[in-house]
Amino acid sequence: MPASTTPASPPSFGTLVLRWYRINRDGLRATAIGIVSLLAFLLVWHLLTTYRVVFFVRFTNVPSPLAVYASFTKAIHDPKFLLHIALSCRRIFIGFSLAAIVGVPLGLIMGRFKLVHEIIFPVAEVLRPIPAIAWVPMAIMLWPTNEQSIVYITFLGSFFPILVNTLHGMSLVDPVLVRAAQCLGARERSIFREVYFPASLPHIFTGLTVGMGVAWVSLIAAEMISGQYGIGYFTWEAYSLVQYADIALGMIAIGVLGLGSSMLIRGAGQLVMPWRLK
Amino acid sequence: MNEILTKAPQGHIAVRNFSLSYDSIEGPVEAVTDTQIHVKPGEFVSIVGPSGCGKSTLLNAVAGFLKPTTGIVTVDGEKVNGPSAERGMVFQQYSLFPWKTVRENVEFGLKMRGMPRSQRERAARTLLGLAGLEAFEKHYPDKLSGGMKQRVGIVRALATGPKVLLLDEPFGALDAQTRVIMQQILTNMWQRLKISVLFVTHDIDEAIFLSDRVYCMTARPGSIKAEIPIPLERPRQQSMMMSSEFLALRRGLMSLIREESIKAMGGEISDMGLQGLNIELHGASLADVI
Ligand SMILES: Nc1ncnc2c1ncn2[C@@H]1O[C@H](COP(=O)(O)OP(=O)(O)OP(=O)(O)O)[C@@H](O)[C@H]1O
Ligand SMILES: [Mg+2]
């Protein structure tokens, strides 16, 4: 079929650019509009704060974008600020990794073996609705150090979304694929590795993405309540010290970190599931 | 049995005194009853019958997914106890592993058998070449047309060298043109391999075109209503479907099936209130009306 097209001379550079543009038109358009809309947001923020608008909501003390930028340039040279960020990232990394290391295999095993499901599911269902933040006092009692209790809260926050989504993925595995594997000589262990696990991967990654979001929510809350370091603590401390620009800086840092970590997970998902690429 | 052992043939399927009931809230549902079928080594046998008559049930029992309620299924004299690579299967839903490339799908059975990677890659390439699919070895199933997917499915089932091949309406989801091409491909492949095949379909033309013998099943609970040998010469070509011999076979099978289909639909027809129209609802008489 491709053989039937007549062989053409290599296309000129101009043609290539034009072709590239035609293929990526939608993406370019979205990027352009995205940039404009972000700039508009900054402009509105700037106007609201420089004119100190009071209209139910009070912008009197809200820092302007320029003030936040100034405190940002200062902060990136401040080792203490970088330490706050590094510690938060470490807590996320440990808490989230533990949640994934426990949650994914547990979900896979619960999905495969009824008895394990019947034993663990009721407990999980009772604990699941409790927000991680509500665990703070209990966590402080349970763990010897503050650091451990914060990591524990982060773990809890991401654990349940990961577990529930993995379970969901397992329940949707097409039984015909299991049969096909059996007819090809696959035994229990291979079926688990070659069918159940890859079939559940898309849902596992949904769980990881949601779990990562909840991990940040839980971490920031825990840091605000009981931390001595961390970006959540930094933000709360800025309020106590009347460093208004730092409040916004902390918030933006949290947003960027959250976005970055969920992009990491999405990237990992694309690496692990090449068959899902368009 | 003795005859099988002395000749030691490969791929002799025997189903004896077979019945199978499903459990349901209203009690056991008898899907297949009092059935005997067999497939000789290297023979191509089809099962046709009205919808819901238990064709898949019977095939799944041969595959080892279902246990007979009574009776026994054997392959080369050995009782079937569960699914195994000895019995390759192709499903109506394509059932390729979406996370594996075409070649990895074909390699799967060899991998399960513990064949080293380089060796099974070579074997898979050869097989894909025979099916004209070598250009697609790195594609994921998502990107393939239905006909190609099913070709990969057949190649995958054959890769481990099974004794028998079981197919459950493998072309049921394909359009008419692709279907015809797939039938030709399957009959060509079979002609080369001479593997025993048990093929389930509700397409009468397909059954005649492919088979050495066709079993026709009754409406549920299914049992064998008739066994029709297909004496058409081999290798089979699409042009044979116009021959008077083919058409005569077709007419015969058609009327057998129609009787059973009407029986199977009897309940529905009377539910729809057609009884009020004074249509006689018992078997052959309604067949005459329709
Ligand atoms: N798990 C089950 N539980 C109860 N009844 C079932 C079950 N599976 C199938 N049946 C019933 O058994 C009968 C035979 O089913 P089977 O799937 O073998 O039919 P079939 O001939 O393959 O039909 P089709 O042509 O639609 O594929 C059907 O009437 C069906 O409703
Ligand atoms: Mg069926």
Coordinates of C-alpha atoms and ligand atoms in Angstrom, one line a residue:
Chain A
M1 CA 0.0 0.0 0.0
P2 CA 2.7 2.5 0.8
A3 CA 4.5 1.2 -2.3
S4 CA 1.8 2.5 -4.5
T5 CA 2.6 6.2 -3.8
T6 CA 5.0 7.7 -6.3
P7 CA 8.5 8.3 -4.8
A8 CA 8.8 12.1 -4.3
S9 CA 12.0 14.2 -3.9
P10 CA 12.8 15.1 -0.3
P11 CA 10.5 18.0 0.8
S12 CA 12.0 21.4 1.2
F13 CA 12.6 23.0 4.6
G14 CA 9.6 25.3 4.1
T15 CA 7.3 22.4 3.4
L16 CA 8.5 20.6 6.5
V17 CA 7.8 23.7 8.7
L18 CA 4.4 24.1 7.2
R19 CA 3.7 20.4 7.7
W20 CA 4.9 20.5 11.3
Y21 CA 2.6 23.5 11.9
R22 CA -0.4 21.8 10.4
I23 CA 0.1 18.7 12.6
N24 CA 0.7 20.7 15.8
R25 CA -1.8 23.5 15.2
D26 CA -4.1 22.5 18.1
G27 CA -1.3 22.2 20.5
L28 CA 0.2 25.6 19.5
R29 CA -3.1 27.2 19.8
A30 CA -3.7 25.8 23.3
T31 CA -0.2 26.9 24.4
A32 CA -0.7 30.4 23.1
I33 CA -4.1 30.8 24.8
G34 CA -2.6 29.4 28.0
I35 CA 0.2 31.9 28.1
V36 CA -2.2 34.8 27.4
S37 CA -4.6 33.6 30.2
L38 CA -1.7 33.3 32.7
L39 CA -0.6 36.8 31.8
A40 CA -4.1 38.1 32.3
F41 CA -4.2 36.4 35.7
L42 CA -1.0 38.2 36.7
L43 CA -2.3 41.5 35.5
V44 CA -5.6 41.2 37.4
W45 CA -3.6 40.2 40.5
H46 CA -1.3 43.2 40.0
L47 CA -4.2 45.6 39.6
L48 CA -6.2 44.3 42.6
T49 CA -3.2 44.6 44.9
T50 CA -1.7 47.9 43.7
Y51 CA -5.0 49.6 44.1
R52 CA -5.7 47.7 47.3
V53 CA -9.2 46.8 46.3
V54 CA -11.7 46.1 49.0
F55 CA -14.9 44.5 47.7
F56 CA -16.1 42.0 50.4
V57 CA -12.6 40.4 49.8
R58 CA -9.8 42.6 51.1
F59 CA -6.7 42.9 49.0
T60 CA -5.3 45.5 51.4
N61 CA -2.5 43.3 52.7
V62 CA -2.2 40.9 49.8
P63 CA 1.3 41.1 48.3
S64 CA 1.6 42.2 44.6
P65 CA 3.2 39.9 42.0
L66 CA 6.3 42.1 42.0
A67 CA 6.7 41.9 45.8
V68 CA 6.4 38.1 45.6
Y69 CA 9.0 38.0 42.8
A70 CA 11.3 40.1 45.0
S71 CA 11.0 37.7 47.9
F72 CA 11.5 34.8 45.5
T73 CA 14.8 36.2 44.2
K74 CA 15.8 36.6 47.8
A75 CA 14.6 33.1 48.9
I76 CA 16.5 31.1 46.2
H77 CA 19.7 32.3 47.7
D78 CA 18.6 31.6 51.3
P79 CA 19.7 28.1 52.4
K80 CA 16.9 28.0 54.9
F81 CA 14.2 28.3 52.3
L82 CA 15.8 25.6 50.2
L83 CA 16.0 23.4 53.3
H84 CA 12.3 23.9 53.8
I85 CA 11.6 22.7 50.3
A86 CA 14.1 19.8 50.4
L87 CA 12.6 18.5 53.7
S88 CA 9.0 18.7 52.3
C89 CA 10.2 16.8 49.2
R90 CA 11.9 14.2 51.3
R91 CA 8.7 13.7 53.4
I92 CA 6.7 13.3 50.2
F93 CA 9.2 10.9 48.7
I94 CA 9.3 8.7 51.7
G95 CA 5.6 8.8 52.6
F96 CA 4.4 8.4 49.0
S97 CA 6.9 5.6 48.2
L98 CA 5.9 3.7 51.2
A99 CA 2.2 4.1 50.3
A100 CA 2.9 2.8 46.7
I101 CA 5.1 0.0 47.9
V102 CA 2.4 -1.2 50.4
G103 CA -0.7 -0.1 48.5
V104 CA -0.1 -1.5 45.0
P105 CA 0.9 -5.1 46.0
L106 CA -1.8 -5.2 48.7
G107 CA -4.4 -4.1 46.1
L108 CA -3.2 -6.7 43.6
I109 CA -3.3 -9.5 46.2
M110 CA -6.7 -8.4 47.6
G111 CA -8.0 -8.3 44.0
R112 CA -6.8 -11.8 43.3
F113 CA -7.5 -13.6 46.6
K114 CA -11.0 -13.4 48.0
L115 CA -10.0 -14.3 51.5
V116 CA -7.5 -11.5 51.8
H117 CA -10.0 -9.1 50.4
E118 CA -12.7 -10.2 52.9
I119 CA -10.3 -9.8 55.8
I120 CA -8.7 -6.4 54.9
F121 CA -11.5 -4.6 53.0
P122 CA -13.7 -3.9 56.1
V123 CA -10.9 -2.3 58.0
A124 CA -9.8 -0.3 55.0
E125 CA -13.4 1.0 54.5
V126 CA -13.7 2.1 58.1
L127 CA -10.3 3.9 58.1
R128 CA -10.6 5.4 54.6
P129 CA -13.1 8.2 55.3
I130 CA -10.9 9.6 58.1
P131 CA -9.0 12.6 56.5
A132 CA -5.3 12.3 57.0
I133 CA -5.3 15.6 58.9
A134 CA -7.6 14.1 61.5
W135 CA -4.8 11.7 62.2
V136 CA -2.4 14.4 63.4
P137 CA -2.9 14.2 67.1
M138 CA -2.9 10.4 67.0
A139 CA 0.2 10.4 64.8
I140 CA 2.0 12.6 67.3
M141 CA 1.2 10.1 70.0
L142 CA 2.1 7.1 67.9
W143 CA 5.5 8.1 66.6
P144 CA 8.5 9.0 68.6
T145 CA 9.6 11.9 66.4
N146 CA 7.7 14.7 64.8
E147 CA 9.4 13.9 61.5
Q148 CA 8.0 10.3 61.6
S149 CA 4.5 11.4 62.4
I150 CA 4.5 13.9 59.4
V151 CA 5.8 11.2 57.0
Y152 CA 3.1 8.9 58.5
I153 CA 0.4 11.4 57.7
T154 CA 1.7 11.8 54.2
F155 CA 1.7 8.0 53.8
L156 CA -1.9 7.7 55.0
G157 CA -3.1 10.4 52.7
S158 CA -1.8 8.7 49.6
F159 CA -2.2 5.1 50.7
F160 CA -6.0 4.8 50.3
P161 CA -6.4 6.3 46.8
I162 CA -3.6 4.0 45.7
L163 CA -5.1 0.9 47.3
V164 CA -8.7 1.6 46.1
N165 CA -7.7 2.3 42.5
T166 CA -5.5 -0.8 42.3
L167 CA -8.4 -2.9 43.6
H168 CA -10.7 -1.2 41.0
G169 CA -8.2 -2.0 38.2
M170 CA -8.0 -5.7 39.4
S171 CA -11.8 -6.0 39.3
L172 CA -11.9 -4.8 35.7
V173 CA -9.4 -7.3 34.3
D174 CA -11.0 -8.9 31.3
P175 CA -11.5 -12.6 32.1
V176 CA -11.1 -13.6 28.5
L177 CA -7.4 -12.4 28.7
V178 CA -6.9 -14.6 31.7
R179 CA -8.4 -17.6 29.8
A180 CA -6.2 -16.8 26.8
A181 CA -3.1 -16.9 29.0
Q182 CA -4.2 -20.2 30.6
C183 CA -4.7 -21.7 27.1
L184 CA -1.1 -20.7 26.4
G185 CA 0.2 -22.6 29.3
A186 CA 0.4 -19.7 31.9
R187 CA 0.3 -20.8 35.6
E188 CA -1.0 -18.7 38.5
R189 CA 2.2 -16.7 39.0
S190 CA 2.7 -15.9 35.3
I191 CA -1.0 -14.9 35.0
F192 CA -0.5 -12.5 37.8
R193 CA 2.6 -11.0 36.4
E194 CA 1.7 -11.1 32.7
V195 CA -2.0 -10.4 32.8
Y196 CA -3.4 -9.0 36.1
F197 CA -0.6 -6.6 36.8
P198 CA -0.3 -4.9 33.3
A199 CA -4.0 -4.9 32.9
S200 CA -4.4 -3.0 36.2
L201 CA -1.5 -0.6 35.5
P202 CA -3.7 2.3 34.1
H203 CA -5.8 2.3 37.2
I204 CA -2.7 1.9 39.4
F205 CA -1.4 5.1 37.8
T206 CA -4.6 6.9 38.4
G207 CA -4.3 5.9 42.0
L208 CA -0.7 7.1 42.1
T209 CA -1.7 10.5 40.6
V210 CA -4.6 11.0 43.0
G211 CA -2.5 9.7 45.9
M212 CA 0.3 12.2 45.1
G213 CA -2.2 15.1 45.2
V214 CA -3.6 13.9 48.6
A215 CA -0.1 13.4 49.9
W216 CA 0.7 17.1 49.4
V217 CA -2.6 18.1 51.0
S218 CA -1.9 16.0 54.0
L219 CA 1.8 17.0 54.2
I220 CA 1.1 20.8 54.1
A221 CA -1.6 20.4 56.8
A222 CA 0.7 18.3 59.0
E223 CA 3.6 20.7 58.6
M224 CA 1.4 23.7 59.4
I225 CA 0.2 22.1 62.6
S226 CA 3.3 20.3 63.9
G227 CA 6.3 21.0 61.8
Q228 CA 9.5 22.9 62.4
Y229 CA 10.6 22.7 58.8
G230 CA 8.9 22.2 55.5
I231 CA 7.2 24.5 52.9
G232 CA 3.9 24.3 54.8
Y233 CA 5.6 25.4 58.0
F234 CA 7.3 28.2 56.0
T235 CA 4.0 29.5 54.7
W236 CA 2.4 29.4 58.1
E237 CA 5.4 31.0 59.8
A238 CA 5.4 33.8 57.2
Y239 CA 1.9 34.7 58.3
S240 CA 3.0 34.8 62.0
L241 CA 6.0 36.9 61.1
V242 CA 3.8 39.3 59.0
Q243 CA 5.9 38.4 55.9
Y244 CA 3.0 38.7 53.5
A245 CA 5.0 38.2 50.3
D246 CA 6.4 34.9 51.7
I247 CA 2.9 33.6 52.2
A248 CA 2.2 33.9 48.5
L249 CA 5.7 32.6 47.7
G250 CA 5.1 29.5 49.9
M251 CA 1.7 28.9 48.2
I252 CA 3.2 29.2 44.8
A253 CA 6.1 26.9 45.7
I254 CA 3.6 24.3 47.0
G255 CA 1.6 24.5 43.7
V256 CA 4.7 24.1 41.6
L257 CA 6.0 21.2 43.6
G258 CA 2.6 19.5 43.4
L259 CA 2.4 20.0 39.7
G260 CA 6.0 18.8 39.2
S261 CA 5.4 15.6 41.2
S262 CA 2.2 14.7 39.3
M263 CA 4.0 15.4 36.0
L264 CA 6.7 13.0 37.2
I265 CA 4.1 10.3 37.7
R266 CA 2.5 10.9 34.4
G267 CA 5.9 10.6 32.7
A268 CA 6.6 7.4 34.6
G269 CA 3.2 6.1 33.5
Q270 CA 4.0 6.8 29.8
L271 CA 7.3 5.0 30.2
V272 CA 5.8 2.0 31.9
M273 CA 2.7 1.8 29.6
P274 CA 4.0 2.4 26.0
W275 CA 1.0 0.7 24.6
R276 CA -1.2 3.6 25.8
L277 CA 0.6 6.2 23.8
K278 CA -1.4 7.7 21.0
Chain B
M1 CA -9.7 -46.2 23.4
N2 CA -7.4 -49.1 22.5
E3 CA -7.5 -48.1 18.9
I4 CA -6.3 -44.6 19.9
L5 CA -3.4 -45.9 22.0
T6 CA -2.1 -48.3 19.4
K7 CA -2.2 -45.7 16.6
A8 CA -0.9 -43.0 18.9
P9 CA -2.4 -40.2 16.9
Q10 CA -2.2 -36.6 17.9
G11 CA -5.3 -34.5 18.7
H12 CA -8.2 -36.9 18.9
I13 CA -11.0 -35.1 20.8
A14 CA -13.7 -37.2 22.3
V15 CA -16.7 -35.9 24.2
R16 CA -18.9 -38.7 25.7
N17 CA -22.3 -38.7 27.5
F18 CA -21.7 -35.0 28.1
S19 CA -24.1 -32.7 29.9
L20 CA -23.5 -29.4 31.6
S21 CA -25.8 -27.4 33.8
Y22 CA -25.2 -23.9 35.2
D23 CA -26.3 -23.0 38.7
S24 CA -28.7 -20.2 38.9
I25 CA -31.2 -18.9 41.5
E26 CA -34.1 -20.7 39.9
G27 CA -32.1 -23.9 40.0
P28 CA -29.7 -25.6 37.5
V29 CA -30.0 -24.4 33.9
E30 CA -29.2 -27.3 31.6
A31 CA -27.2 -25.8 28.8
V32 CA -26.0 -29.0 27.0
T33 CA -27.4 -32.4 27.4
D34 CA -26.6 -36.0 26.3
T35 CA -23.9 -35.0 23.8
Q36 CA -21.3 -37.1 22.0
I37 CA -18.9 -35.6 19.6
H38 CA -15.4 -36.5 18.4
V39 CA -12.8 -34.9 16.2
K40 CA -10.3 -37.3 14.5
P41 CA -6.6 -36.3 14.3
G42 CA -6.2 -33.7 11.6
E43 CA -9.9 -33.3 11.1
F44 CA -11.7 -29.9 10.8
V45 CA -15.1 -30.1 12.5
S46 CA -17.6 -27.4 13.0
I47 CA -20.5 -27.0 15.4
V48 CA -23.4 -24.9 14.3
G49 CA -26.6 -24.2 16.1
P50 CA -29.1 -21.5 17.1
S51 CA -28.0 -18.8 19.5
G52 CA -27.8 -19.8 23.1
C53 CA -27.9 -23.6 22.4
G54 CA -24.7 -24.2 24.3
K55 CA -22.0 -24.2 21.6
S56 CA -19.6 -22.0 23.7
T57 CA -20.4 -24.1 26.7
L58 CA -19.3 -27.3 24.9
L59 CA -16.2 -25.7 23.5
N60 CA -15.2 -24.2 26.9
A61 CA -15.6 -27.7 28.4
V62 CA -13.2 -29.1 25.8
A63 CA -10.8 -26.2 26.5
G64 CA -11.0 -27.1 30.2
F65 CA -12.6 -24.0 31.5
L66 CA -15.8 -25.8 32.5
K67 CA -16.3 -29.1 34.1
P68 CA -18.9 -31.4 32.6
T69 CA -21.8 -32.2 35.0
T70 CA -21.9 -35.7 33.6
G71 CA -19.7 -37.4 31.0
I72 CA -16.1 -37.0 30.0
V73 CA -13.9 -35.0 27.6
T74 CA -10.7 -36.6 26.5
V75 CA -7.9 -35.6 24.1
D76 CA -5.9 -38.6 22.9
G77 CA -7.5 -40.7 25.7
E78 CA -6.4 -38.3 28.4
K79 CA -9.1 -36.7 30.5
V80 CA -9.3 -32.9 30.2
N81 CA -8.9 -31.4 33.7
G82 CA -8.2 -27.8 33.0
P83 CA -6.9 -25.4 30.4
S84 CA -3.5 -26.3 28.9
A85 CA -1.2 -25.3 26.1
E86 CA -2.1 -28.6 24.4
R87 CA -5.4 -27.0 23.4
G88 CA -5.0 -23.7 21.7
M89 CA -8.0 -21.4 21.7
V90 CA -9.2 -18.4 19.7
F91 CA -12.0 -16.3 21.1
Q92 CA -14.5 -14.1 19.4
Q93 CA -13.4 -11.1 21.4
Y94 CA -9.9 -10.7 20.1
S95 CA -8.3 -11.3 23.4
L96 CA -4.8 -10.2 22.4
F97 CA -2.8 -8.7 25.3
P98 CA -3.0 -5.0 24.7
W99 CA 0.3 -4.4 26.6
K100 CA 2.2 -6.7 24.4
T101 CA 3.3 -6.0 20.8
V102 CA 2.2 -8.4 18.1
R103 CA 5.4 -10.4 18.4
E104 CA 5.3 -10.5 22.2
N105 CA 1.7 -11.8 21.9
V106 CA 2.8 -14.6 19.6
E107 CA 5.8 -15.3 21.8
F108 CA 3.7 -15.6 25.0
G109 CA 3.1 -19.4 24.9
L110 CA 6.8 -20.1 24.2
K111 CA 7.8 -17.8 27.0
M112 CA 5.5 -19.7 29.4
R113 CA 7.2 -22.9 28.3
G114 CA 10.6 -21.4 29.2
M115 CA 12.0 -21.0 25.8
P116 CA 15.0 -18.5 25.8
R117 CA 14.3 -15.1 24.4
S118 CA 16.3 -15.1 21.2
Q119 CA 14.9 -18.5 20.2
R120 CA 11.3 -17.5 20.7
E121 CA 11.8 -14.2 18.9
R122 CA 13.0 -16.1 15.9
A123 CA 10.1 -18.6 16.1
A124 CA 7.6 -15.8 16.4
R125 CA 9.0 -13.9 13.4
T126 CA 8.8 -17.0 11.3
L127 CA 5.2 -17.6 12.3
L128 CA 4.3 -14.0 11.7
G129 CA 5.9 -14.2 8.3
L130 CA 3.8 -17.1 7.3
A131 CA 0.7 -15.1 8.3
G132 CA 1.9 -12.1 6.4
L133 CA 2.2 -10.0 9.5
E134 CA 6.0 -9.5 9.8
A135 CA 5.6 -5.8 9.1
F136 CA 3.4 -5.4 12.2
E137 CA 5.5 -7.3 14.7
K138 CA 6.3 -4.2 16.7
H139 CA 2.7 -2.8 16.7
Y140 CA 0.4 -2.9 19.6
P141 CA -2.9 -4.7 19.0
D142 CA -4.8 -1.4 19.3
K143 CA -3.4 -0.3 16.0
L144 CA -4.5 -3.3 14.1
S145 CA -7.7 -4.0 12.2
G146 CA -10.1 -6.7 13.4
G147 CA -9.0 -9.1 10.7
M148 CA -5.3 -8.7 11.6
K149 CA -6.0 -9.0 15.3
Q150 CA -7.7 -12.3 14.7
R151 CA -4.9 -13.5 12.5
V152 CA -2.5 -12.7 15.3
G153 CA -4.8 -14.6 17.7
I154 CA -4.7 -17.7 15.5
V155 CA -0.9 -17.5 15.1
R156 CA -0.5 -17.0 18.8
A157 CA -2.6 -20.1 19.5
L158 CA -0.6 -22.1 17.0
A159 CA 2.8 -21.0 18.2
T160 CA 3.1 -23.6 20.9
G161 CA 2.2 -26.4 18.6
P162 CA -1.0 -27.5 20.3
K163 CA -2.6 -30.8 19.5
V164 CA -5.9 -29.2 18.8
L165 CA -7.2 -25.8 17.9
L166 CA -10.5 -24.5 19.3
L167 CA -12.2 -21.5 17.8
D168 CA -15.3 -19.9 19.2
E169 CA -16.9 -17.7 16.5
P170 CA -13.5 -16.2 15.7
F171 CA -14.8 -14.2 12.8
G172 CA -18.1 -13.2 14.3
A173 CA -17.1 -9.6 14.9
L174 CA -15.6 -9.1 11.4
D175 CA -17.3 -7.5 8.4
A176 CA -18.5 -9.8 5.6
Q177 CA -15.5 -9.2 3.2
T178 CA -12.8 -9.6 5.9
R179 CA -14.6 -12.7 7.1
V180 CA -14.4 -14.4 3.7
I181 CA -10.7 -13.6 3.5
M182 CA -10.1 -14.9 7.0
Q183 CA -11.9 -18.2 6.1
Q184 CA -9.6 -18.6 3.2
I185 CA -6.5 -17.9 5.3
L186 CA -7.7 -20.3 8.0
T187 CA -8.4 -23.1 5.5
N188 CA -4.9 -22.6 3.9
M189 CA -3.2 -22.7 7.2
W190 CA -5.1 -25.8 8.2
Q191 CA -4.2 -27.5 4.9
R192 CA -0.5 -27.0 5.8
L193 CA -0.6 -27.9 9.5
K194 CA -3.3 -30.7 9.5
I195 CA -4.1 -29.9 13.1
S196 CA -7.4 -31.1 14.6
V197 CA -9.8 -28.2 14.7
L198 CA -13.1 -27.7 16.6
F199 CA -14.8 -24.6 15.2
V200 CA -17.9 -23.0 16.6
T201 CA -20.0 -20.7 14.4
H202 CA -23.6 -19.8 13.5
D203 CA -22.6 -19.1 9.9
I204 CA -23.7 -22.1 7.8
D205 CA -21.6 -21.1 4.8
E206 CA -18.5 -20.7 6.9
A207 CA -19.1 -24.1 8.5
I208 CA -19.5 -25.9 5.2
F209 CA -16.6 -24.1 3.5
L210 CA -14.1 -24.9 6.2
S211 CA -15.1 -28.3 7.6
D212 CA -14.8 -32.0 7.0
R213 CA -17.8 -32.6 9.1
V214 CA -20.5 -30.4 10.7
Y215 CA -22.4 -31.0 13.9
C216 CA -25.7 -29.3 14.1
M217 CA -27.1 -28.7 17.6
T218 CA -30.6 -28.5 18.9
A219 CA -32.0 -25.5 20.7
R220 CA -31.3 -25.3 24.4
P221 CA -30.7 -27.6 26.1
G222 CA -28.3 -28.3 23.3
S223 CA -27.6 -31.8 22.0
I224 CA -26.4 -33.1 18.6
K225 CA -29.3 -33.1 16.2
A226 CA -27.4 -34.1 13.1
E227 CA -23.9 -34.9 11.9
I228 CA -23.2 -33.9 8.3
P229 CA -20.1 -34.9 6.4
I230 CA -18.8 -32.3 3.9
P231 CA -17.4 -34.2 1.0
L232 CA -16.2 -31.1 -0.9
E233 CA -12.7 -31.5 -2.3
R234 CA -9.6 -29.9 -0.8
P235 CA -8.0 -27.4 -0.9
R236 CA -11.1 -25.3 -0.6
Q237 CA -11.6 -22.2 -2.7
Q238 CA -14.2 -19.4 -2.4
S239 CA -15.4 -20.3 -5.8
M240 CA -16.7 -23.6 -4.5
M241 CA -19.4 -21.7 -2.6
M242 CA -21.4 -21.4 -5.9
S243 CA -21.2 -25.1 -6.7
S244 CA -24.4 -27.1 -6.7
E245 CA -22.9 -29.5 -4.2
F246 CA -22.2 -26.7 -1.8
L247 CA -25.7 -25.2 -2.3
A248 CA -27.3 -28.6 -1.6
L249 CA -25.4 -29.0 1.6
R250 CA -26.3 -25.5 2.5
R251 CA -30.0 -26.1 1.9
G252 CA -29.9 -29.2 4.1
L253 CA -28.2 -27.5 7.0
M254 CA -30.3 -24.4 6.6
S255 CA -33.6 -26.2 7.2
L256 CA -32.1 -28.1 10.2
I257 CA -31.0 -24.9 11.8
R258 CA -34.1 -23.0 11.0
E259 CA -36.3 -25.5 12.8
E260 CA -34.1 -25.2 15.9
S261 CA -33.9 -21.4 15.8
I262 CA -37.7 -21.2 15.7
K263 CA -37.9 -23.5 18.7
A264 CA -35.3 -21.4 20.5
M265 CA -37.3 -18.3 19.7
G266 CA -40.7 -19.9 20.4
G267 CA -41.0 -18.3 23.8
E268 CA -40.2 -14.8 22.5
I269 CA -42.6 -15.1 19.6
S270 CA -45.5 -16.1 21.9
D271 CA -44.5 -13.3 24.3
M272 CA -44.8 -10.8 21.5
G273 CA -48.4 -11.9 21.2
L274 CA -48.0 -13.6 17.8
Q275 CA -49.9 -16.5 19.2
G276 CA -53.1 -14.4 18.9
L277 CA -52.4 -14.3 15.1
N278 CA -53.1 -18.0 15.1
I279 CA -49.6 -19.0 14.0
E280 CA -49.0 -22.5 15.1
L281 CA -46.0 -22.4 17.3
H282 CA -44.7 -26.0 17.3
G283 CA -41.6 -26.6 15.4
A284 CA -41.8 -27.5 11.8
S285 CA -45.2 -26.1 11.2
L286 CA -44.1 -22.6 12.0
A287 CA -41.0 -23.2 9.8
D288 CA -43.3 -23.7 6.9
V289 CA -45.2 -20.5 7.6
I290 CA -41.9 -18.5 7.8
Ligands
LIG1 N1 -22.7 -18.7 33.6 C1 -24.0 -19.0 33.2 N2 -25.0 -19.2 34.1 C2 -26.2 -19.5 33.7 N3 -26.6 -19.8 32.5 C3 -25.6 -19.6 31.5 C4 -24.3 -19.2 31.8 N4 -23.6 -19.2 30.7 C5 -24.4 -19.5 29.7 N5 -25.6 -19.8 30.2 C6 -26.8 -20.2 29.4 O1 -26.5 -21.4 28.8 C7 -27.0 -21.4 27.4 C8 -25.8 -21.8 26.5 O2 -24.9 -20.8 26.5 P1 -23.7 -20.7 25.4 O3 -23.0 -19.4 25.7 O4 -23.0 -22.0 25.5 O5 -24.5 -20.6 24.1 P2 -24.0 -20.4 22.6 O6 -24.6 -21.5 21.8 O7 -22.5 -20.2 22.6 O8 -24.7 -19.0 22.2 P3 -24.2 -17.9 21.3 O9 -24.6 -18.3 19.9 O10 -25.1 -16.7 21.7 O11 -22.8 -17.7 21.5 C9 -27.5 -20.1 27.2 O12 -28.9 -20.2 27.1 C10 -27.1 -19.2 28.3 O13 -28.1 -18.3 28.7
MG2 MG -21.2 -18.6 22.2

